[in-house]
Amino acid sequence: MAGRRTNLALLALLLAALVSGFTSFALGTKATMAVVIGHGVVSLGIILLAPWKTGVARRSIRRRGWKQTVSFALVALTGVALLTGVLQVSGLVTEVGPVTIMQIHVGSGIGAVVAVLAHTIMRPVKVHRVDLSRRNLLRGAALLGLAGTAYLALNRVWDLLDAPGAKRRFTGSHEVGSEDPMRFPTTQWLNDRVPLLDPDSFQVRVLDGDYTSREIAAFGDSINATLDCTGGWFTTQNWQGASLDRFIKDGVGRSILVRSVTGYWRRFPIDQAERLLLATHIAGEPLTRGHGSPVRLVAPGRRGFWWVKWVDTVTIDEVPPWWQPPLPTA
Ligand SMILES: Nc1nc2c(c(=O)[nH]1)N[C@H]1C(S)=C(S)[C@@H](COP(=O)(O)O)O[C@H]1N2
Ligand SMILES: [Mo]
């Protein structure tokens, strides 16, 4: 009974960690702040349950074979995901060799979910009516309460250590180069290559018109906005260029499709045009190639993967803005 209860709780926590982790990535707006905190709390709940799970696992450890392998993989992957999660938040370590802590965190987290599914198929956890008894719900609440306390305690630890984690953004990201414009990292979602485009002659097609970066810059719009990469860093800059609503007539179309010369694209609701900027400059300096020269999109309030670089075309159509993969696929 106690073993099954522990397994069930762990399964629920792991799924909650997956869903909240994914949501923090895909959305990461102020409105989803609670989801990011929830991700931390349920994950600490998993750590708190570990001693019980050790007891449960010890009883079944004599079984051998591939089932055993899946169980070990699950423990190892969960352990790595938890450890790298805490390290990422602390900001004390950001990479090991060629990979970032965040990459290990996401990789091991996805691996743990695959392993937990395999494990659940091998050793199904049956849900009984008593599992939802008042008593067990209180137990669950107590566990989350403890995890919440641990979360607050960890925040105190970052304060005391004066670790970057003490000053992290609500997404968990750490600040880089906000005062020194050209110092923030250049990064790609997956494997886009930085294209070689001539900033003097390259033209961006916005609806029916073609514009050089000089012409875009001449509109003279600017905005302070925070680029927050799911890689775990953010930077706040002043971006200059042309607001998208300058090109759009009222009442036409449902979404704005912004495409890069690389094929990378994202779709936005038409009513957000005035919050989107085609940028040519940062703090008065032309964009560098890595940062999206000649023209890149600035999408305030959205995670970095929405900020399409090397913009090639902007079009408007009747496709609903939610009709796209939640995360880019290239
Ligand atoms: N064309 C294109 N645009 C892109 C990406 C990409 O891979 N290809 N990566 C996005 C991601 S994940 C981030 S965080 C920002 C990074 O912008 P930066 O390199 O100027 O820091 O660009 C976004 N725009
Ligand atoms: Mo990113």
Tab-separated table of C-alpha atoms and ligand atoms in Angstrom:
chain	number	residue	atom	x	y	z
A	1	MET	CA	0.000	0.000	0.000
A	2	ALA	CA	2.625	2.535	1.074
A	3	GLY	CA	4.775	1.522	-1.899
A	4	ARG	CA	1.968	1.972	-4.345
A	5	ARG	CA	1.095	5.307	-2.820
A	6	THR	CA	4.693	6.499	-3.209
A	7	ASN	CA	4.803	5.314	-6.824
A	8	LEU	CA	1.558	7.042	-7.632
A	9	ALA	CA	2.700	10.288	-6.040
A	10	LEU	CA	6.001	10.123	-7.929
A	11	LEU	CA	4.248	9.483	-11.204
A	12	ALA	CA	1.960	12.458	-10.637
A	13	LEU	CA	4.888	14.704	-9.682
A	14	LEU	CA	6.961	13.637	-12.699
A	15	LEU	CA	4.076	14.347	-15.057
A	16	ALA	CA	3.472	17.701	-13.365
A	17	ALA	CA	7.179	18.502	-13.780
A	18	LEU	CA	6.996	17.611	-17.474
A	19	VAL	CA	3.900	19.698	-18.174
A	20	SER	CA	5.094	22.706	-16.161
A	21	GLY	CA	8.594	22.511	-17.676
A	22	PHE	CA	7.181	22.416	-21.191
A	23	THR	CA	4.805	25.300	-20.455
A	24	SER	CA	7.606	27.441	-18.995
A	25	PHE	CA	9.476	26.927	-22.243
A	26	ALA	CA	6.634	27.452	-24.658
A	27	LEU	CA	5.027	30.436	-22.926
A	28	GLY	CA	7.219	31.976	-20.256
A	29	THR	CA	5.156	35.154	-19.995
A	30	LYS	CA	4.416	36.984	-16.753
A	31	ALA	CA	1.037	35.225	-16.735
A	32	THR	CA	2.727	31.840	-16.521
A	33	MET	CA	5.081	32.785	-13.702
A	34	ALA	CA	3.232	30.469	-11.300
A	35	VAL	CA	3.926	27.569	-13.650
A	36	VAL	CA	7.674	28.130	-13.388
A	37	ILE	CA	7.479	28.245	-9.583
A	38	GLY	CA	5.268	25.139	-9.700
A	39	HIS	CA	7.940	23.391	-11.778
A	40	GLY	CA	10.450	24.030	-9.008
A	41	VAL	CA	8.096	22.976	-6.221
A	42	VAL	CA	6.962	19.653	-7.754
A	43	SER	CA	10.571	18.842	-8.595
A	44	LEU	CA	11.633	19.401	-4.999
A	45	GLY	CA	8.667	17.170	-4.049
A	46	ILE	CA	10.306	14.390	-6.059
A	47	ILE	CA	13.527	14.837	-4.075
A	48	LEU	CA	11.577	14.717	-0.793
A	49	LEU	CA	9.930	11.431	-1.810
A	50	ALA	CA	13.239	9.845	-2.765
A	51	PRO	CA	13.835	8.203	0.674
A	52	TRP	CA	10.473	6.402	0.471
A	53	LYS	CA	11.105	5.345	-3.079
A	54	THR	CA	14.455	3.886	-2.033
A	55	GLY	CA	12.570	1.654	0.393
A	56	VAL	CA	10.120	0.548	-2.290
A	57	ALA	CA	12.837	-0.061	-4.835
A	58	ARG	CA	14.975	-2.076	-2.428
A	59	ARG	CA	12.224	-4.682	-2.192
A	60	SER	CA	12.146	-5.226	-5.920
A	61	ILE	CA	15.852	-4.913	-6.578
A	62	ARG	CA	16.448	-8.636	-6.873
A	63	ARG	CA	14.546	-8.877	-10.148
A	64	ARG	CA	17.004	-8.756	-13.010
A	65	GLY	CA	16.975	-8.103	-16.743
A	66	TRP	CA	15.887	-5.240	-18.920
A	67	LYS	CA	13.181	-4.190	-16.509
A	68	GLN	CA	15.939	-3.517	-14.052
A	69	THR	CA	17.752	-1.468	-16.687
A	70	VAL	CA	14.702	0.705	-17.249
A	71	SER	CA	14.393	1.263	-13.499
A	72	PHE	CA	18.036	2.281	-13.169
A	73	ALA	CA	17.772	4.558	-16.196
A	74	LEU	CA	14.738	6.192	-14.649
A	75	VAL	CA	16.523	6.817	-11.352
A	76	ALA	CA	19.678	8.099	-13.068
A	77	LEU	CA	17.843	10.385	-15.518
A	78	THR	CA	15.585	11.795	-12.809
A	79	GLY	CA	18.621	12.394	-10.606
A	80	VAL	CA	20.476	14.224	-13.366
A	81	ALA	CA	17.394	16.302	-14.254
A	82	LEU	CA	16.918	17.317	-10.609
A	83	LEU	CA	20.581	18.134	-10.064
A	84	THR	CA	20.885	20.186	-13.254
A	85	GLY	CA	17.590	21.906	-12.472
A	86	VAL	CA	18.945	23.140	-9.146
A	87	LEU	CA	22.294	24.084	-10.738
A	88	GLN	CA	20.543	26.014	-13.514
A	89	VAL	CA	18.474	28.000	-11.041
A	90	SER	CA	21.539	28.738	-8.906
A	91	GLY	CA	23.408	30.116	-11.918
A	92	LEU	CA	26.635	28.933	-10.290
A	93	VAL	CA	27.421	26.520	-13.127
A	94	THR	CA	26.198	27.156	-16.671
A	95	GLU	CA	27.983	24.531	-18.740
A	96	VAL	CA	30.045	21.364	-18.640
A	97	GLY	CA	32.375	21.110	-21.605
A	98	PRO	CA	30.457	21.666	-24.837
A	99	VAL	CA	26.956	21.364	-23.381
A	100	THR	CA	24.996	23.749	-21.219
A	101	ILE	CA	23.406	22.745	-17.931
A	102	MET	CA	20.028	23.624	-19.453
A	103	GLN	CA	20.598	21.221	-22.353
A	104	ILE	CA	21.439	18.419	-19.927
A	105	HIS	CA	18.389	19.356	-17.860
A	106	VAL	CA	15.984	19.225	-20.802
A	107	GLY	CA	17.605	16.104	-22.285
A	108	SER	CA	17.547	14.127	-19.030
A	109	GLY	CA	14.045	15.400	-18.224
A	110	ILE	CA	12.661	14.136	-21.526
A	111	GLY	CA	14.618	10.887	-21.035
A	112	ALA	CA	13.127	10.472	-17.558
A	113	VAL	CA	9.615	10.851	-18.934
A	114	VAL	CA	10.269	8.194	-21.591
A	115	ALA	CA	11.677	5.902	-18.889
A	116	VAL	CA	8.734	6.541	-16.583
A	117	LEU	CA	6.311	5.606	-19.356
A	118	ALA	CA	8.233	2.379	-20.031
A	119	HIS	CA	8.332	1.682	-16.300
A	120	THR	CA	4.605	2.284	-15.926
A	121	ILE	CA	3.846	-0.090	-18.784
A	122	MET	CA	6.061	-2.767	-17.159
A	123	ARG	CA	4.791	-2.227	-13.668
A	124	PRO	CA	1.420	-0.558	-13.945
A	125	VAL	CA	0.359	1.509	-10.955
A	126	LYS	CA	-3.314	0.877	-10.410
A	127	VAL	CA	-5.311	3.785	-9.115
A	128	HIS	CA	-7.773	2.786	-6.384
A	129	ARG	CA	-10.594	4.796	-4.955
A	130	VAL	CA	-8.796	5.007	-1.570
A	131	ASP	CA	-5.936	6.824	-3.272
A	132	LEU	CA	-8.150	9.859	-3.401
A	133	SER	CA	-9.193	9.561	0.234
A	134	ARG	CA	-9.146	12.662	2.361
A	135	ARG	CA	-6.185	11.305	4.194
A	136	ASN	CA	-4.088	10.829	1.102
A	137	LEU	CA	-5.047	14.210	-0.287
A	138	LEU	CA	-3.878	15.741	2.992
A	139	ARG	CA	-0.647	13.778	2.675
A	140	GLY	CA	-0.210	15.165	-0.815
A	141	ALA	CA	-0.875	18.703	0.355
A	142	ALA	CA	1.610	18.280	3.195
A	143	LEU	CA	4.246	17.064	0.740
A	144	LEU	CA	3.691	20.060	-1.540
A	145	GLY	CA	3.789	22.354	1.504
A	146	LEU	CA	7.150	20.919	2.486
A	147	ALA	CA	8.392	21.213	-1.076
A	148	GLY	CA	7.242	24.831	-1.155
A	149	THR	CA	9.154	25.515	2.037
A	150	ALA	CA	12.235	23.866	0.539
A	151	TYR	CA	11.809	26.109	-2.525
A	152	LEU	CA	11.800	29.241	-0.352
A	153	ALA	CA	14.744	27.919	1.655
A	154	LEU	CA	16.730	27.379	-1.550
A	155	ASN	CA	16.033	30.977	-2.576
A	156	ARG	CA	17.520	32.036	0.768
A	157	VAL	CA	20.580	29.939	0.000
A	158	TRP	CA	21.133	31.764	-3.330
A	159	ASP	CA	20.782	35.064	-1.436
A	160	LEU	CA	23.332	34.060	1.174
A	161	LEU	CA	25.774	32.737	-1.412
A	162	ASP	CA	25.163	35.861	-3.495
A	163	ALA	CA	24.666	33.433	-6.378
A	164	PRO	CA	23.221	34.623	-9.714
A	165	GLY	CA	20.103	32.632	-8.777
A	166	ALA	CA	19.212	35.358	-6.279
A	167	LYS	CA	18.642	37.762	-9.165
A	168	ARG	CA	17.082	35.405	-11.698
A	169	ARG	CA	14.112	36.431	-13.814
A	170	PHE	CA	10.664	34.888	-13.241
A	171	THR	CA	11.442	32.430	-16.040
A	172	GLY	CA	14.534	31.280	-14.141
A	173	SER	CA	16.867	32.934	-16.674
A	174	HIS	CA	20.032	34.820	-15.692
A	175	GLU	CA	20.983	38.238	-16.984
A	176	VAL	CA	23.825	38.757	-19.465
A	177	GLY	CA	25.179	41.857	-21.105
A	178	SER	CA	22.159	44.099	-20.624
A	179	GLU	CA	24.401	47.147	-20.144
A	180	ASP	CA	26.885	46.122	-22.790
A	181	PRO	CA	24.733	45.594	-25.899
A	182	MET	CA	26.978	43.461	-28.039
A	183	ARG	CA	27.988	41.140	-25.247
A	184	PHE	CA	24.929	38.933	-25.014
A	185	PRO	CA	25.187	35.490	-26.632
A	186	THR	CA	24.145	34.695	-30.171
A	187	THR	CA	22.230	31.482	-30.270
A	188	GLN	CA	20.126	29.304	-32.542
A	189	TRP	CA	17.078	27.227	-31.617
A	190	LEU	CA	18.434	24.059	-33.213
A	191	ASN	CA	20.778	24.053	-36.153
A	192	ASP	CA	20.228	27.181	-38.216
A	193	ARG	CA	23.436	28.515	-39.788
A	194	VAL	CA	24.171	32.237	-39.728
A	195	PRO	CA	23.505	33.346	-43.325
A	196	LEU	CA	25.708	35.809	-45.178
A	197	LEU	CA	23.457	38.714	-46.213
A	198	ASP	CA	24.564	42.114	-47.439
A	199	PRO	CA	22.923	44.668	-45.126
A	200	ASP	CA	23.120	47.391	-47.815
A	201	SER	CA	21.346	45.539	-50.602
A	202	PHE	CA	19.229	42.856	-48.889
A	203	GLN	CA	15.502	43.584	-49.031
A	204	VAL	CA	12.845	42.379	-46.639
A	205	ARG	CA	9.418	41.791	-48.146
A	206	VAL	CA	6.769	43.151	-45.783
A	207	LEU	CA	3.314	42.418	-47.223
A	208	ASP	CA	3.504	44.003	-50.697
A	209	GLY	CA	6.578	46.169	-50.227
A	210	ASP	CA	10.327	45.587	-50.331
A	211	TYR	CA	12.513	47.431	-47.830
A	212	THR	CA	16.237	47.654	-47.231
A	213	SER	CA	17.384	47.719	-43.621
A	214	ARG	CA	18.106	51.428	-44.061
A	215	GLU	CA	14.462	51.994	-45.019
A	216	ILE	CA	13.230	49.941	-42.073
A	217	ALA	CA	15.518	51.913	-39.746
A	218	ALA	CA	14.176	55.192	-41.135
A	219	PHE	CA	10.797	54.564	-39.494
A	220	GLY	CA	12.566	55.392	-36.243
A	221	ASP	CA	10.528	53.242	-33.851
A	222	SER	CA	12.170	51.843	-30.742
A	223	ILE	CA	11.316	49.672	-27.801
A	224	ASN	CA	12.962	48.403	-24.625
A	225	ALA	CA	12.469	44.664	-24.526
A	226	THR	CA	13.881	41.572	-22.882
A	227	LEU	CA	15.164	38.706	-24.977
A	228	ASP	CA	14.770	35.624	-22.760
A	229	CYS	CA	16.233	32.473	-24.309
A	230	THR	CA	15.039	29.068	-23.137
A	231	GLY	CA	18.757	28.324	-22.856
A	232	GLY	CA	18.518	30.098	-19.495
A	233	TRP	CA	19.744	33.687	-20.028
A	234	PHE	CA	18.140	37.025	-20.755
A	235	THR	CA	19.180	40.485	-21.829
A	236	THR	CA	17.272	43.770	-21.830
A	237	GLN	CA	18.103	46.114	-24.702
A	238	ASN	CA	16.793	49.081	-26.609
A	239	TRP	CA	15.846	47.850	-30.084
A	240	GLN	CA	15.276	50.153	-33.069
A	241	GLY	CA	13.503	49.716	-36.391
A	242	ALA	CA	9.887	49.693	-37.570
A	243	SER	CA	6.799	48.646	-35.683
A	244	LEU	CA	4.825	46.034	-37.642
A	245	ASP	CA	1.521	47.896	-37.313
A	246	ARG	CA	2.891	50.524	-39.694
A	247	PHE	CA	2.473	48.039	-42.540
A	248	ILE	CA	-0.870	46.529	-41.591
A	249	LYS	CA	-4.310	47.824	-42.502
A	250	ASP	CA	-7.110	47.465	-39.962
A	251	GLY	CA	-9.411	44.486	-40.220
A	252	VAL	CA	-7.338	42.458	-42.673
A	253	GLY	CA	-6.198	38.902	-41.875
A	254	ARG	CA	-5.929	36.805	-38.720
A	255	SER	CA	-2.240	36.219	-38.292
A	256	ILE	CA	1.172	37.535	-39.199
A	257	LEU	CA	3.685	35.036	-40.505
A	258	VAL	CA	7.313	36.038	-40.033
A	259	ARG	CA	9.788	33.977	-42.023
A	260	SER	CA	13.594	33.872	-41.982
A	261	VAL	CA	15.815	33.327	-45.019
A	262	THR	CA	16.791	30.073	-43.282
A	263	GLY	CA	13.216	28.768	-43.404
A	264	TYR	CA	12.671	29.315	-39.656
A	265	TRP	CA	9.253	30.899	-38.981
A	266	ARG	CA	6.702	31.900	-36.326
A	267	ARG	CA	3.118	33.085	-36.496
A	268	PHE	CA	1.577	35.918	-34.413
A	269	PRO	CA	-1.964	37.184	-33.753
A	270	ILE	CA	-2.688	40.159	-35.984
A	271	ASP	CA	-3.791	42.328	-33.055
A	272	GLN	CA	-0.264	42.164	-31.626
A	273	ALA	CA	1.265	43.971	-34.606
A	274	GLU	CA	1.898	47.144	-32.647
A	275	ARG	CA	3.942	45.201	-30.089
A	276	LEU	CA	6.171	43.608	-32.715
A	277	LEU	CA	9.205	45.399	-34.070
A	278	LEU	CA	11.301	44.726	-37.155
A	279	ALA	CA	14.660	45.670	-35.682
A	280	THR	CA	17.797	46.794	-37.464
A	281	HIS	CA	19.707	48.259	-34.494
A	282	ILE	CA	20.440	47.611	-30.830
A	283	ALA	CA	21.231	50.676	-28.736
A	284	GLY	CA	22.065	52.658	-31.869
A	285	GLU	CA	24.420	50.043	-33.316
A	286	PRO	CA	23.522	47.983	-36.398
A	287	LEU	CA	22.725	44.351	-35.612
A	288	THR	CA	25.612	41.958	-36.026
A	289	ARG	CA	25.203	38.979	-38.358
A	290	GLY	CA	24.827	36.610	-35.434
A	291	HIS	CA	22.059	38.703	-33.901
A	292	GLY	CA	20.027	38.661	-37.115
A	293	SER	CA	21.378	41.340	-39.482
A	294	PRO	CA	19.991	42.936	-41.586
A	295	VAL	CA	16.555	42.649	-39.907
A	296	ARG	CA	15.266	40.590	-36.980
A	297	LEU	CA	11.998	40.470	-35.119
A	298	VAL	CA	11.615	41.761	-31.563
A	299	ALA	CA	8.666	40.116	-29.790
A	300	PRO	CA	8.387	41.619	-26.281
A	301	GLY	CA	6.974	39.318	-23.602
A	302	ARG	CA	7.729	36.192	-25.636
A	303	ARG	CA	10.594	33.732	-25.225
A	304	GLY	CA	13.598	34.078	-27.516
A	305	PHE	CA	12.519	31.496	-30.079
A	306	TRP	CA	9.795	33.910	-31.270
A	307	TRP	CA	12.398	36.553	-32.154
A	308	VAL	CA	12.945	35.423	-35.758
A	309	LYS	CA	16.365	36.485	-37.092
A	310	TRP	CA	17.347	37.274	-40.701
A	311	VAL	CA	13.747	38.135	-41.554
A	312	ASP	CA	13.001	37.554	-45.215
A	313	THR	CA	9.230	37.952	-45.538
A	314	VAL	CA	6.331	39.141	-43.409
A	315	THR	CA	2.915	38.058	-44.670
A	316	ILE	CA	-0.649	38.185	-43.435
A	317	ASP	CA	-3.209	35.438	-43.870
A	318	GLU	CA	-6.370	33.893	-42.465
A	319	VAL	CA	-4.660	30.975	-40.665
A	320	PRO	CA	-5.321	31.106	-36.910
A	321	PRO	CA	-2.182	32.101	-34.959
A	322	TRP	CA	-2.329	28.968	-32.769
A	323	TRP	CA	-1.997	26.776	-35.865
A	324	GLN	CA	1.747	26.100	-35.519
A	325	PRO	CA	3.988	23.774	-33.525
A	326	PRO	CA	4.216	25.100	-29.928
A	327	LEU	CA	7.993	25.076	-30.308
A	328	PRO	CA	9.913	25.551	-33.587
A	329	THR	CA	10.815	22.330	-35.366
A	330	ALA	CA	13.863	23.632	-37.225
B	1	LIG	N1	16.151	32.274	-38.050
B	1	LIG	C1	16.283	32.001	-36.762
B	1	LIG	N2	15.891	32.895	-35.833
B	1	LIG	C2	16.037	32.644	-34.509
B	1	LIG	C3	16.579	31.409	-34.069
B	1	LIG	C4	16.972	30.461	-35.050
B	1	LIG	O1	17.457	29.359	-34.770
B	1	LIG	N3	16.811	30.796	-36.380
B	1	LIG	N4	16.721	31.165	-32.727
B	1	LIG	C5	15.846	31.919	-31.825
B	1	LIG	C6	16.245	31.791	-30.429
B	1	LIG	S1	15.985	30.289	-29.702
B	1	LIG	C7	16.721	32.847	-29.695
B	1	LIG	S2	16.954	32.742	-28.034
B	1	LIG	C8	17.064	34.125	-30.337
B	1	LIG	C9	18.509	34.459	-30.032
B	1	LIG	O2	18.854	35.716	-30.525
B	1	LIG	P1	20.380	36.217	-30.428
B	1	LIG	O3	21.214	35.214	-31.183
B	1	LIG	O4	20.392	37.578	-30.989
B	1	LIG	O5	20.757	36.193	-28.967
B	1	LIG	O6	16.883	34.088	-31.735
B	1	LIG	C10	15.736	33.405	-32.187
B	1	LIG	N5	15.640	33.582	-33.620
B	2	MO	MO	16.656	30.467	-27.455
